[in-house]
Short mmCIF file of C-alpha atoms and ligand atoms in Angstrom, two decimals:
data_model
loop_
_atom_site.label_atom_id
_atom_site.label_comp_id
_atom_site.label_asym_id
_atom_site.label_seq_id
_atom_site.Cartn_x
_atom_site.Cartn_y
_atom_site.Cartn_z
CA MET H 1 -14.48 34.45 -46.28
CA ALA H 2 -13.18 32.04 -48.95
CA GLN H 3 -15.91 30.79 -51.27
CA THR H 4 -16.00 27.50 -53.16
CA GLU H 5 -17.28 27.74 -56.71
CA VAL H 6 -20.31 25.52 -56.94
CA VAL H 7 -21.38 23.53 -59.96
CA PRO H 8 -25.17 23.30 -59.96
CA ALA H 9 -26.66 19.82 -60.14
CA LYS H 10 -29.73 21.00 -62.06
CA PRO H 11 -30.23 23.69 -64.64
CA ARG H 12 -32.09 26.69 -63.33
CA VAL H 13 -35.73 27.17 -64.28
CA GLY H 14 -36.82 30.51 -62.91
CA ARG H 15 -35.35 33.61 -61.42
CA VAL H 16 -32.60 33.59 -58.79
CA ALA H 17 -34.07 34.62 -55.44
CA ASP H 18 -33.18 37.97 -53.90
CA PRO H 19 -30.18 38.15 -51.54
CA CYS H 20 -31.58 37.63 -48.04
CA VAL H 21 -31.34 36.11 -44.59
CA MET H 22 -33.91 33.52 -43.55
CA VAL H 23 -34.49 33.55 -39.80
CA ILE H 24 -36.08 30.31 -38.57
CA PHE H 25 -37.84 30.45 -35.20
CA GLY H 26 -38.18 26.87 -33.93
CA PHE H 27 -34.91 25.86 -35.57
CA SER H 28 -34.52 22.66 -33.56
CA GLY H 29 -37.92 21.31 -34.63
CA ASP H 30 -38.89 18.61 -37.07
CA LEU H 31 -40.03 20.93 -39.83
CA THR H 32 -36.57 22.52 -40.08
CA ARG H 33 -34.71 19.26 -40.47
CA ARG H 34 -37.24 17.35 -42.55
CA LYS H 35 -38.38 20.07 -44.92
CA LEU H 36 -36.81 23.52 -44.67
CA ILE H 37 -33.09 22.65 -44.82
CA PRO H 38 -33.53 20.03 -47.58
CA ALA H 39 -35.72 22.49 -49.53
CA LEU H 40 -33.14 25.28 -49.27
CA TYR H 41 -30.41 22.90 -50.37
CA ASN H 42 -32.52 21.81 -53.37
CA LEU H 43 -33.00 25.46 -54.31
CA ALA H 44 -29.25 26.01 -54.07
CA SER H 45 -28.62 22.99 -56.25
CA GLN H 46 -31.03 24.32 -58.87
CA GLN H 47 -29.22 27.68 -58.73
CA LEU H 48 -32.35 29.39 -57.49
CA LEU H 49 -30.91 30.53 -54.18
CA SER H 50 -28.91 33.73 -54.20
CA ARG H 51 -25.20 33.36 -53.48
CA GLU H 52 -25.81 36.16 -50.98
CA PHE H 53 -27.88 34.09 -48.64
CA ALA H 54 -27.69 33.08 -44.98
CA ILE H 55 -29.78 31.38 -42.29
CA VAL H 56 -30.12 32.37 -38.66
CA GLY H 57 -31.71 29.69 -36.50
CA VAL H 58 -33.44 30.65 -33.25
CA ALA H 59 -34.31 28.04 -30.62
CA ARG H 60 -34.15 27.55 -26.88
CA ASN H 61 -31.23 25.11 -26.53
CA PRO H 62 -27.84 26.67 -25.91
CA MET H 63 -25.51 25.38 -28.65
CA SER H 64 -22.41 26.76 -30.30
CA GLU H 65 -22.51 27.51 -34.01
CA ASP H 66 -20.14 24.58 -34.66
CA GLU H 67 -22.42 22.19 -32.78
CA VAL H 68 -25.41 23.46 -34.70
CA ARG H 69 -23.65 23.01 -38.03
CA SER H 70 -22.68 19.42 -37.30
CA LYS H 71 -26.20 18.62 -36.13
CA VAL H 72 -27.73 20.17 -39.25
CA THR H 73 -25.28 18.16 -41.38
CA GLU H 74 -26.17 14.91 -39.58
CA ASP H 75 -29.89 15.54 -39.99
CA PHE H 76 -29.46 16.47 -43.61
CA LYS H 77 -27.83 13.11 -44.37
CA GLN H 78 -31.01 11.50 -43.10
CA PHE H 79 -33.54 13.69 -44.90
CA ALA H 80 -31.82 14.75 -48.14
CA SER H 81 -33.52 13.48 -51.27
CA GLY H 82 -31.37 12.75 -54.31
CA THR H 83 -27.61 12.96 -54.52
CA VAL H 84 -25.73 15.49 -52.42
CA ASP H 85 -22.91 17.58 -53.80
CA SER H 86 -20.42 17.90 -50.96
CA ASP H 87 -18.93 21.20 -52.23
CA LEU H 88 -22.37 22.70 -52.42
CA TRP H 89 -23.20 21.45 -48.92
CA ASP H 90 -19.96 23.01 -47.57
CA TRP H 91 -20.97 26.30 -49.15
CA PHE H 92 -24.44 25.99 -47.68
CA ILE H 93 -23.52 25.02 -44.13
CA ARG H 94 -21.14 27.97 -43.78
CA ARG H 95 -24.19 30.16 -44.14
CA VAL H 96 -25.94 28.67 -41.11
CA HIS H 97 -25.84 30.77 -37.91
CA TYR H 98 -27.60 30.32 -34.63
CA ILE H 99 -28.75 32.12 -31.51
CA ASN H 100 -30.54 30.65 -28.53
CA GLY H 101 -33.22 32.27 -26.42
CA ASP H 102 -36.86 32.20 -25.41
CA PHE H 103 -39.33 33.55 -27.95
CA ASP H 104 -40.99 35.68 -25.27
CA ASP H 105 -37.80 37.25 -23.94
CA ALA H 106 -36.83 40.75 -25.14
CA ALA H 107 -33.13 39.83 -24.83
CA THR H 108 -33.54 37.23 -27.64
CA TYR H 109 -34.64 39.96 -30.05
CA ALA H 110 -31.79 42.27 -29.04
CA ARG H 111 -29.37 39.41 -29.77
CA LEU H 112 -31.13 38.68 -33.03
CA GLN H 113 -30.73 42.30 -34.10
CA ASP H 114 -26.98 42.22 -33.45
CA THR H 115 -26.56 38.86 -35.15
CA LEU H 116 -28.54 39.97 -38.19
CA ALA H 117 -26.45 43.15 -38.54
CA LYS H 118 -23.28 41.03 -38.59
CA VAL H 119 -24.64 38.25 -40.83
CA ASP H 120 -26.05 40.82 -43.25
CA HIS H 121 -22.67 42.50 -43.47
CA ASP H 122 -20.69 39.24 -43.85
CA HIS H 123 -22.95 37.68 -46.49
CA GLY H 124 -23.99 40.84 -48.35
CA THR H 125 -27.71 40.12 -47.98
CA HIS H 126 -28.82 43.74 -48.62
CA GLY H 127 -30.82 44.00 -45.38
CA ASN H 128 -33.55 41.67 -46.73
CA PHE H 129 -34.82 39.40 -43.96
CA PHE H 130 -37.65 36.90 -43.75
CA PHE H 131 -38.78 35.24 -40.58
CA TYR H 132 -40.16 31.70 -40.70
CA LEU H 133 -42.29 30.92 -37.66
CA ALA H 134 -42.00 27.14 -37.24
CA THR H 135 -43.04 27.43 -33.60
CA SER H 136 -46.05 26.55 -31.54
CA PRO H 137 -48.95 28.72 -32.81
CA ASN H 138 -49.20 30.45 -29.38
CA TYR H 139 -46.11 32.46 -30.29
CA PHE H 140 -47.07 33.67 -33.78
CA GLY H 141 -48.55 37.04 -32.83
CA ASP H 142 -46.10 37.74 -30.06
CA ILE H 143 -42.99 37.04 -32.17
CA VAL H 144 -44.12 39.38 -34.94
CA GLU H 145 -44.94 42.12 -32.41
CA ARG H 146 -41.52 41.76 -30.82
CA LEU H 147 -39.77 41.81 -34.20
CA SER H 148 -41.61 45.00 -34.98
CA THR H 149 -40.73 46.57 -31.61
CA VAL H 150 -37.01 46.23 -32.36
CA GLY H 151 -37.54 47.57 -35.89
CA LEU H 152 -36.94 44.30 -37.74
CA MET H 153 -40.24 44.43 -39.67
CA LYS H 154 -39.54 47.92 -41.03
CA GLU H 155 -39.10 48.08 -44.80
CA ASP H 156 -37.81 50.87 -46.96
CA ASN H 157 -36.93 51.26 -50.63
CA SER H 158 -33.64 49.45 -50.18
CA HIS H 159 -34.77 46.32 -48.38
CA TRP H 160 -37.77 44.11 -47.63
CA ARG H 161 -38.97 42.30 -44.51
CA ARG H 162 -41.43 39.35 -44.57
CA VAL H 163 -42.81 36.77 -42.22
CA ILE H 164 -43.99 33.23 -43.04
CA ILE H 165 -46.58 31.84 -40.67
CA GLU H 166 -47.23 28.11 -40.42
CA LYS H 167 -50.58 26.56 -39.72
CA PRO H 168 -52.72 26.33 -37.65
CA PHE H 169 -53.69 29.95 -38.16
CA GLY H 170 -56.13 30.27 -35.24
CA HIS H 171 -58.32 27.48 -33.91
CA ASP H 172 -61.66 28.98 -34.94
CA LEU H 173 -63.00 32.08 -36.68
CA ASP H 174 -62.63 34.44 -33.70
CA SER H 175 -59.07 33.44 -32.90
CA ALA H 176 -58.05 33.67 -36.59
CA LYS H 177 -59.53 37.18 -36.76
CA ALA H 178 -57.76 38.18 -33.55
CA LEU H 179 -54.43 36.89 -34.89
CA ASN H 180 -54.91 38.74 -38.18
CA GLN H 181 -55.63 41.94 -36.26
CA GLN H 182 -52.59 41.49 -34.05
CA LEU H 183 -50.33 40.94 -37.08
CA LEU H 184 -51.81 43.74 -39.14
CA ARG H 185 -51.26 46.23 -36.33
CA VAL H 186 -47.49 45.87 -36.75
CA ALA H 187 -47.04 44.62 -40.32
CA ASP H 188 -48.61 45.23 -43.69
CA GLU H 189 -50.62 42.47 -45.43
CA HIS H 190 -48.00 42.32 -48.22
CA GLN H 191 -45.37 41.31 -45.62
CA ILE H 192 -47.37 38.38 -44.25
CA TYR H 193 -47.07 34.98 -45.96
CA ARG H 194 -49.55 32.50 -44.44
CA ILE H 195 -48.31 29.15 -45.62
CA ASP H 196 -50.37 26.13 -46.58
CA HIS H 197 -47.97 23.43 -47.63
CA TYR H 198 -50.59 21.91 -49.94
CA LEU H 199 -50.00 24.80 -52.31
CA GLY H 200 -46.36 23.75 -52.61
CA LYS H 201 -47.39 20.46 -54.20
CA GLU H 202 -46.79 20.44 -57.96
CA THR H 203 -50.08 18.69 -58.68
CA VAL H 204 -52.08 21.22 -56.68
CA GLN H 205 -50.55 23.99 -58.77
CA ASN H 206 -51.25 21.87 -61.82
CA ILE H 207 -54.99 22.16 -61.25
CA LEU H 208 -54.61 25.74 -62.50
CA ALA H 209 -52.57 24.65 -65.52
CA LEU H 210 -55.02 21.90 -66.42
CA ARG H 211 -58.02 24.20 -66.21
CA PHE H 212 -56.69 27.39 -67.69
CA ALA H 213 -53.94 26.35 -70.12
CA ASN H 214 -56.21 23.93 -72.01
CA GLY H 215 -59.13 25.10 -74.08
CA ILE H 216 -61.10 21.87 -73.90
CA PHE H 217 -61.97 21.81 -70.20
CA GLU H 218 -63.36 25.24 -69.53
CA PRO H 219 -66.55 24.86 -71.65
CA ILE H 220 -67.58 21.72 -69.74
CA TRP H 221 -66.40 22.79 -66.28
CA ASN H 222 -69.80 23.71 -64.91
CA ARG H 223 -73.21 22.52 -63.72
CA ARG H 224 -74.43 21.62 -67.21
CA TYR H 225 -71.86 18.85 -67.58
CA ILE H 226 -70.64 18.07 -64.07
CA ASP H 227 -72.75 15.91 -61.78
CA HIS H 228 -70.68 16.28 -58.62
CA VAL H 229 -67.12 16.64 -57.32
CA GLN H 230 -65.37 14.51 -54.68
CA ILE H 231 -62.29 15.70 -52.84
CA SER H 232 -60.55 13.08 -50.71
CA VAL H 233 -57.47 13.41 -48.55
CA ALA H 234 -56.91 9.91 -47.22
CA GLU H 235 -54.02 9.05 -44.93
CA THR H 236 -52.79 5.69 -43.62
CA VAL H 237 -50.88 7.30 -40.74
CA GLY H 238 -52.45 7.88 -37.34
CA VAL H 239 -51.60 10.89 -35.19
CA GLU H 240 -47.95 9.80 -34.96
CA LYS H 241 -46.25 11.70 -32.13
CA ARG H 242 -48.63 14.63 -32.28
CA GLY H 243 -51.40 13.34 -30.01
CA GLY H 244 -51.12 16.38 -27.71
CA TYR H 245 -51.71 18.85 -30.55
CA TYR H 246 -54.12 16.72 -32.53
CA ASP H 247 -56.48 15.95 -29.69
CA HIS H 248 -57.20 19.69 -29.37
CA ALA H 249 -57.51 20.16 -33.11
CA GLY H 250 -59.22 17.13 -34.70
CA ALA H 251 -59.51 16.31 -38.40
CA LEU H 252 -61.88 19.19 -39.17
CA ARG H 253 -59.59 21.97 -37.94
CA ASP H 254 -56.41 20.19 -39.04
CA MET H 255 -57.33 19.68 -42.69
CA VAL H 256 -60.54 21.38 -43.83
CA PRO H 257 -60.30 25.20 -43.52
CA ASN H 258 -56.81 25.04 -45.03
CA HIS H 259 -55.76 22.13 -47.30
CA ILE H 260 -59.21 21.03 -48.43
CA MET H 261 -60.37 24.61 -48.99
CA GLN H 262 -57.33 25.14 -51.22
CA LEU H 263 -58.28 22.14 -53.32
CA ILE H 264 -61.92 23.19 -53.59
CA SER H 265 -61.14 26.81 -54.47
CA LEU H 266 -58.62 25.87 -57.19
CA THR H 267 -61.04 23.32 -58.65
CA ALA H 268 -64.03 25.65 -58.63
CA MET H 269 -62.66 29.18 -59.14
CA GLU H 270 -63.36 31.36 -62.17
CA PRO H 271 -60.42 32.08 -64.49
CA PRO H 272 -58.35 34.89 -62.93
CA ILE H 273 -57.59 37.95 -65.09
CA SER H 274 -53.85 37.24 -64.65
CA PHE H 275 -51.51 35.14 -62.55
CA GLU H 276 -50.72 38.14 -60.38
CA ALA H 277 -51.09 37.21 -56.67
CA ASN H 278 -54.20 39.17 -55.90
CA ALA H 279 -55.96 38.29 -59.15
CA VAL H 280 -55.67 34.56 -58.35
CA ARG H 281 -56.48 34.98 -54.67
CA ASP H 282 -59.52 37.17 -55.40
CA GLU H 283 -61.05 34.33 -57.42
CA GLN H 284 -60.21 31.74 -54.76
CA ALA H 285 -61.70 33.94 -52.07
CA LYS H 286 -64.94 34.34 -54.07
CA ILE H 287 -65.42 30.56 -54.02
CA LEU H 288 -64.86 30.39 -50.27
CA HIS H 289 -67.43 33.14 -49.78
CA ALA H 290 -69.88 31.38 -52.12
CA ILE H 291 -69.91 28.13 -50.14
CA GLN H 292 -73.35 28.00 -48.54
CA PRO H 293 -73.07 28.41 -44.77
CA TYR H 294 -74.44 25.47 -42.77
CA SER H 295 -77.46 25.84 -40.51
CA SER H 296 -77.47 23.63 -37.39
CA GLU H 297 -79.76 21.16 -39.22
CA ASP H 298 -77.35 21.09 -42.15
CA VAL H 299 -74.52 20.19 -39.81
CA LEU H 300 -76.51 17.20 -38.61
CA SER H 301 -77.46 15.97 -42.08
CA LYS H 302 -74.45 17.01 -44.19
CA THR H 303 -71.42 16.36 -42.03
CA ILE H 304 -70.06 13.07 -40.68
CA ARG H 305 -67.37 12.58 -38.05
CA GLY H 306 -65.47 9.49 -37.05
CA GLN H 307 -62.67 8.25 -34.86
CA TYR H 308 -60.50 5.22 -35.61
CA GLY H 309 -60.50 2.14 -33.44
CA GLU H 310 -58.03 -0.75 -33.59
CA GLY H 311 -57.50 -2.44 -36.89
CA THR H 312 -55.02 -3.41 -39.56
CA VAL H 313 -53.32 -1.15 -42.10
CA ASP H 314 -50.91 -2.65 -44.67
CA GLY H 315 -50.93 -5.92 -42.73
CA GLU H 316 -49.87 -4.22 -39.51
CA ARG H 317 -51.94 -4.14 -36.35
CA MET H 318 -52.81 -0.58 -35.29
CA LEU H 319 -53.84 0.90 -31.97
CA ALA H 320 -57.11 2.71 -31.51
CA TYR H 321 -56.83 6.52 -31.49
CA ARG H 322 -57.71 6.54 -27.78
CA SER H 323 -54.65 4.40 -27.05
CA GLU H 324 -52.19 6.71 -28.87
CA ASP H 325 -49.60 8.70 -26.88
CA GLY H 326 -50.93 12.00 -25.59
CA VAL H 327 -54.58 11.12 -26.27
CA PRO H 328 -57.07 10.75 -23.35
CA HIS H 329 -58.65 7.28 -23.19
CA ASP H 330 -62.14 8.80 -23.53
CA SER H 331 -61.24 11.35 -26.23
CA ARG H 332 -64.09 12.55 -28.43
CA THR H 333 -61.83 14.12 -31.02
CA GLU H 334 -62.60 13.19 -34.62
CA THR H 335 -59.95 11.67 -36.89
CA TYR H 336 -62.29 11.53 -39.89
CA VAL H 337 -64.65 14.02 -41.43
CA ALA H 338 -66.89 13.99 -44.49
CA MET H 339 -69.02 16.91 -45.67
CA ARG H 340 -71.35 17.83 -48.47
CA VAL H 341 -71.15 21.47 -49.53
CA LEU H 342 -72.78 23.58 -52.21
CA ILE H 343 -71.30 26.58 -53.97
CA ASP H 344 -73.79 29.33 -54.57
CA ASN H 345 -72.83 30.75 -57.94
CA TRP H 346 -73.89 30.41 -61.57
CA ARG H 347 -71.24 27.90 -62.46
CA TRP H 348 -71.89 25.46 -59.62
CA ALA H 349 -75.48 25.92 -58.40
CA GLY H 350 -76.87 22.48 -57.50
CA VAL H 351 -73.56 20.59 -57.96
CA PRO H 352 -72.59 18.97 -54.65
CA PHE H 353 -68.97 18.93 -53.58
CA TYR H 354 -68.26 15.99 -51.25
CA LEU H 355 -65.19 16.40 -49.07
CA ARG H 356 -63.56 13.83 -46.80
CA THR H 357 -60.36 13.35 -44.92
CA GLY H 358 -59.30 10.76 -42.40
CA LYS H 359 -56.43 9.05 -40.69
CA ARG H 360 -55.74 5.30 -40.66
CA LEU H 361 -57.61 4.67 -43.90
CA PRO H 362 -56.58 1.78 -46.17
CA GLY H 363 -54.66 3.96 -48.64
CA ARG H 364 -52.69 7.21 -48.72
CA ASN H 365 -54.28 9.08 -51.53
CA THR H 366 -55.26 12.66 -52.22
CA HIS H 367 -57.39 13.23 -55.29
CA VAL H 368 -60.16 15.27 -56.83
CA VAL H 369 -62.81 13.36 -58.79
CA ILE H 370 -64.87 15.32 -61.28
CA GLN H 371 -67.85 13.19 -62.20
CA PHE H 372 -69.65 14.18 -65.37
CA ARG H 373 -73.32 13.65 -66.08
CA ARG H 374 -74.41 10.43 -67.78
CA ALA H 375 -75.02 10.37 -71.51
CA PRO H 376 -78.64 11.54 -71.90
CA PHE H 377 -80.02 8.24 -73.17
CA MET H 378 -78.67 4.79 -73.65
CA LEU H 379 -78.46 3.21 -77.08
CA PHE H 380 -76.72 0.11 -75.90
CA ARG H 381 -79.40 -2.40 -75.03
CA ASP H 382 -76.97 -5.15 -74.10
CA THR H 383 -75.37 -3.08 -71.38
CA PRO H 384 -77.71 -2.36 -68.47
CA VAL H 385 -77.85 1.38 -67.84
CA GLU H 386 -76.96 1.02 -64.17
CA ASN H 387 -73.71 -0.67 -65.18
CA MET H 388 -72.64 2.26 -67.31
CA MET H 389 -70.31 4.42 -65.27
CA PRO H 390 -70.39 8.12 -66.07
CA ASN H 391 -67.16 9.78 -67.18
CA GLN H 392 -64.81 10.75 -64.42
CA LEU H 393 -61.76 12.96 -64.58
CA VAL H 394 -59.50 12.26 -61.61
CA LEU H 395 -56.78 14.67 -60.56
CA HIS H 396 -54.32 12.59 -58.56
CA ILE H 397 -52.49 14.85 -56.14
CA GLN H 398 -50.46 12.25 -54.20
CA PRO H 399 -48.72 9.87 -53.90
CA GLU H 400 -48.94 9.35 -57.67
CA GLU H 401 -49.20 12.67 -59.45
CA GLY H 402 -51.26 12.52 -62.56
CA ILE H 403 -54.60 12.74 -64.30
CA SER H 404 -56.88 9.97 -65.47
CA LEU H 405 -60.04 9.99 -67.53
CA ARG H 406 -62.56 7.17 -67.32
CA PHE H 407 -64.74 6.57 -70.33
CA ALA H 408 -66.79 3.83 -71.97
CA ALA H 409 -65.43 1.65 -74.79
CA LYS H 410 -66.77 -1.25 -76.77
CA THR H 411 -65.57 -4.59 -75.46
CA PRO H 412 -64.20 -6.79 -78.28
CA GLY H 413 -66.63 -9.29 -79.80
CA PRO H 414 -69.67 -9.46 -82.02
CA ALA H 415 -72.12 -7.86 -79.57
CA MET H 416 -72.25 -4.11 -78.96
CA GLN H 417 -71.33 -4.33 -75.29
CA LEU H 418 -69.56 -1.68 -73.32
CA GLY H 419 -66.91 -1.69 -70.67
CA GLU H 420 -65.05 1.15 -68.99
CA VAL H 421 -61.45 2.12 -69.62
CA ASN H 422 -59.06 4.60 -68.05
CA MET H 423 -56.69 6.87 -69.88
CA ASP H 424 -53.86 7.62 -67.46
CA PHE H 425 -51.20 10.26 -67.45
CA GLU H 426 -48.44 10.39 -64.83
CA TYR H 427 -46.33 13.48 -64.44
CA SER H 428 -43.19 11.47 -63.65
CA ASP H 429 -43.36 9.67 -67.04
CA TYR H 430 -43.03 13.00 -68.80
CA PHE H 431 -41.09 15.22 -66.49
CA GLY H 432 -39.08 12.75 -64.36
CA GLN H 433 -38.64 13.27 -60.64
CA THR H 434 -36.92 16.36 -59.25
CA PRO H 435 -35.94 16.03 -55.58
CA SER H 436 -38.58 18.01 -53.76
CA THR H 437 -39.92 18.47 -50.27
CA GLY H 438 -42.87 20.57 -51.43
CA TYR H 439 -41.41 23.65 -49.71
CA GLU H 440 -39.00 24.76 -52.46
CA ARG H 441 -41.50 26.75 -54.49
CA LEU H 442 -43.04 28.38 -51.41
CA LEU H 443 -39.70 29.50 -49.94
CA HIS H 444 -38.51 30.73 -53.32
CA ASP H 445 -41.76 32.64 -53.87
CA CYS H 446 -41.35 34.38 -50.53
CA MET H 447 -37.77 35.33 -51.46
CA ILE H 448 -38.95 36.92 -54.72
CA GLY H 449 -42.03 38.54 -53.18
CA ASP H 450 -44.67 36.45 -54.96
CA ALA H 451 -47.58 35.77 -52.59
CA THR H 452 -49.84 33.96 -55.09
CA LEU H 453 -49.55 30.63 -53.27
CA PHE H 454 -50.01 32.08 -49.79
CA GLN H 455 -53.22 32.77 -47.95
CA ARG H 456 -54.53 36.27 -47.52
CA ALA H 457 -56.20 37.32 -44.25
CA ASP H 458 -59.67 37.23 -45.83
CA MET H 459 -59.13 33.72 -47.23
CA VAL H 460 -58.11 32.27 -43.89
CA GLU H 461 -61.15 33.84 -42.26
CA ALA H 462 -63.46 32.60 -45.03
CA GLY H 463 -62.16 29.04 -44.48
CA TRP H 464 -62.93 29.25 -40.77
CA ASN H 465 -66.29 30.78 -41.48
CA ILE H 466 -67.28 27.60 -43.32
CA VAL H 467 -66.27 25.21 -40.55
CA ASN H 468 -67.28 27.32 -37.55
CA PRO H 469 -70.96 26.23 -37.45
CA VAL H 470 -69.78 22.62 -37.59
CA LEU H 471 -67.43 23.16 -34.66
CA ASP H 472 -70.25 24.74 -32.66
CA VAL H 473 -72.80 21.99 -33.28
CA TRP H 474 -70.28 19.19 -32.75
CA LYS H 475 -69.21 20.75 -29.46
CA ALA H 476 -72.82 21.04 -28.28
CA LEU H 477 -73.56 17.43 -29.29
CA PRO H 478 -70.55 15.28 -28.41
CA PRO H 479 -70.37 11.99 -30.33
CA ARG H 480 -71.56 8.94 -28.46
CA ASN H 481 -70.41 6.17 -30.77
CA PHE H 482 -66.63 6.75 -30.95
CA PRO H 483 -64.58 4.88 -32.08
CA ASN H 484 -66.82 4.24 -35.07
CA TYR H 485 -64.47 2.91 -37.75
CA PRO H 486 -61.73 0.29 -37.47
CA SER H 487 -58.27 1.32 -38.64
CA GLY H 488 -57.76 0.19 -42.21
CA THR H 489 -61.33 0.89 -43.39
CA TRP H 490 -62.75 3.79 -45.38
CA GLY H 491 -64.29 5.58 -42.39
CA PRO H 492 -67.67 5.35 -40.64
CA LYS H 493 -70.55 3.78 -42.56
CA GLU H 494 -72.46 7.10 -42.29
CA SER H 495 -69.95 8.55 -44.73
CA GLU H 496 -70.97 6.06 -47.43
CA GLU H 497 -74.62 6.75 -46.54
CA LEU H 498 -74.07 10.48 -47.10
CA MET H 499 -73.30 9.63 -50.73
CA GLU H 500 -75.85 6.85 -51.10
CA ARG H 501 -78.68 9.17 -50.08
CA ASP H 502 -77.85 11.12 -53.24
CA GLY H 503 -77.44 7.95 -55.31
CA ARG H 504 -73.67 8.34 -55.46
CA HIS H 505 -70.56 6.55 -54.20
CA TRP H 506 -67.09 7.51 -53.08
CA ARG H 507 -64.36 6.46 -55.43
CA ASN H 508 -61.62 4.84 -53.35
CA PHE H 509 -58.02 4.39 -54.40
CA GLU H 510 -55.94 2.13 -52.21
CA LYS H 511 -52.65 3.21 -53.73
C1 LIG C 1 -50.70 18.64 -41.96
C2 LIG C 1 -51.61 18.04 -40.91
O1 LIG C 1 -51.01 19.99 -42.16
O2 LIG C 1 -50.86 17.92 -43.18
C3 LIG C 1 -51.30 16.56 -40.71
O3 LIG C 1 -51.42 18.73 -39.68
C4 LIG C 1 -51.38 15.84 -42.04
O4 LIG C 1 -52.20 15.98 -39.78
C5 LIG C 1 -50.52 16.55 -43.08
O5 LIG C 1 -50.93 14.51 -41.86
C6 LIG C 1 -50.72 15.94 -44.46
O6 LIG C 1 -49.79 16.49 -45.33
P1 LIG C 1 -49.23 15.66 -46.56
O7 LIG C 1 -48.34 16.62 -47.28
O8 LIG C 1 -48.53 14.47 -46.00
O9 LIG C 1 -50.45 15.27 -47.34
#
């Protein structure tokens, strides 16, 4: 096959990925067109994708390879970020292959085997295959079993085989354990990459850099200096077109055991002995295991749930959750959750971590607020003590990516009066913007065999272990006051009360 020489748009930072074929189950879905294809193209443009690379899409619809390629090209025009190099795209699209079939039909896997043998030969991919399961979660275990039955999960010294599994990984502790067992019967843990797309975000990875590449933070990163931590994942969107899925999941399952647990474990973990995958994940897992399990009483006093009603977000009128497509008109599913948790270890004993996430809030903003203790006594008589805000370090995860530190400063004038100021740092001011979907790093890591940013079996189970008592109590005591917050507000009033009881307040960012 003739090959066009490609001039990379961006200089390469990092190692070129191994030659391989990426097989995408659920190829016709949203994730493929919005994230996976643009991410692979971005990797190619940064010269991080091997030249010996190919994609095999698997989905139900019968389509010829030519039809698939034109559809992928059309979609890409819509979702590409940054400028597109047409020569590079031509090179890329020639590597896209397709088979159709049901995921639970043995014939699909026989066809996949034949196609992979041919694609591997044509593109020189050294027999390295990874399977991305962008399907409904019901198929995860079955697909991996079937791949194993036809020998496609079998590794030897000359090639590797891996599988990337999307969330949700189970819908409670028992189902997550059962899925882990099913997978581990036919594959080894080192072949399984459980993805959490939050770990693909630069600023989430930057929590590690901030904490461990700077000498000044570590000595004060503990209970002696830190009063409490707030982790907020606020969204303005509602359930969009996912009412059918979401109504069975709810905010707790959708966001807490995965994304929020990643943020808490990176914020609270001990320094790892190296950046080797298991060294980092061991420390994260220890935090998840150290989170105090809730008793039933704790669930009642330390967790808050809410569901949005009608309201206005960004000047636009919004429907109530119960009026969204695919949602029953009497749904009791929560779209908001707030929790207070404690971490039982020497570093954090007695320091509350407040977590919240919700849909249809006034701002889209994910951040971690580290609030430090107040200065021990106040010398400044002209500034009432209650007006003095303690120092806060805010890690802004999205949409703005940056760090800000709030501290007190003298306001100009003859009197010794204090005001508060913020010192802000934005990543884009220093590093510019590289086109990114958030999936580039994760796909590249899988292609080089680095599992640091993926979840191990024990971590997924530990996340579920934390939320399971909440699921049980909430199921036994269905909410009676839903909807309990209008769209466009910061959630139910009980959430503010959860903080006020401790003499604290949420810090809200509208942008
Ligand atoms: C997904 C959840 O995992 O994360 C969605 O299922 C949520 O409900 C999304 O909206 C948030 O991701 P991001 O990257 O937009 O913060």
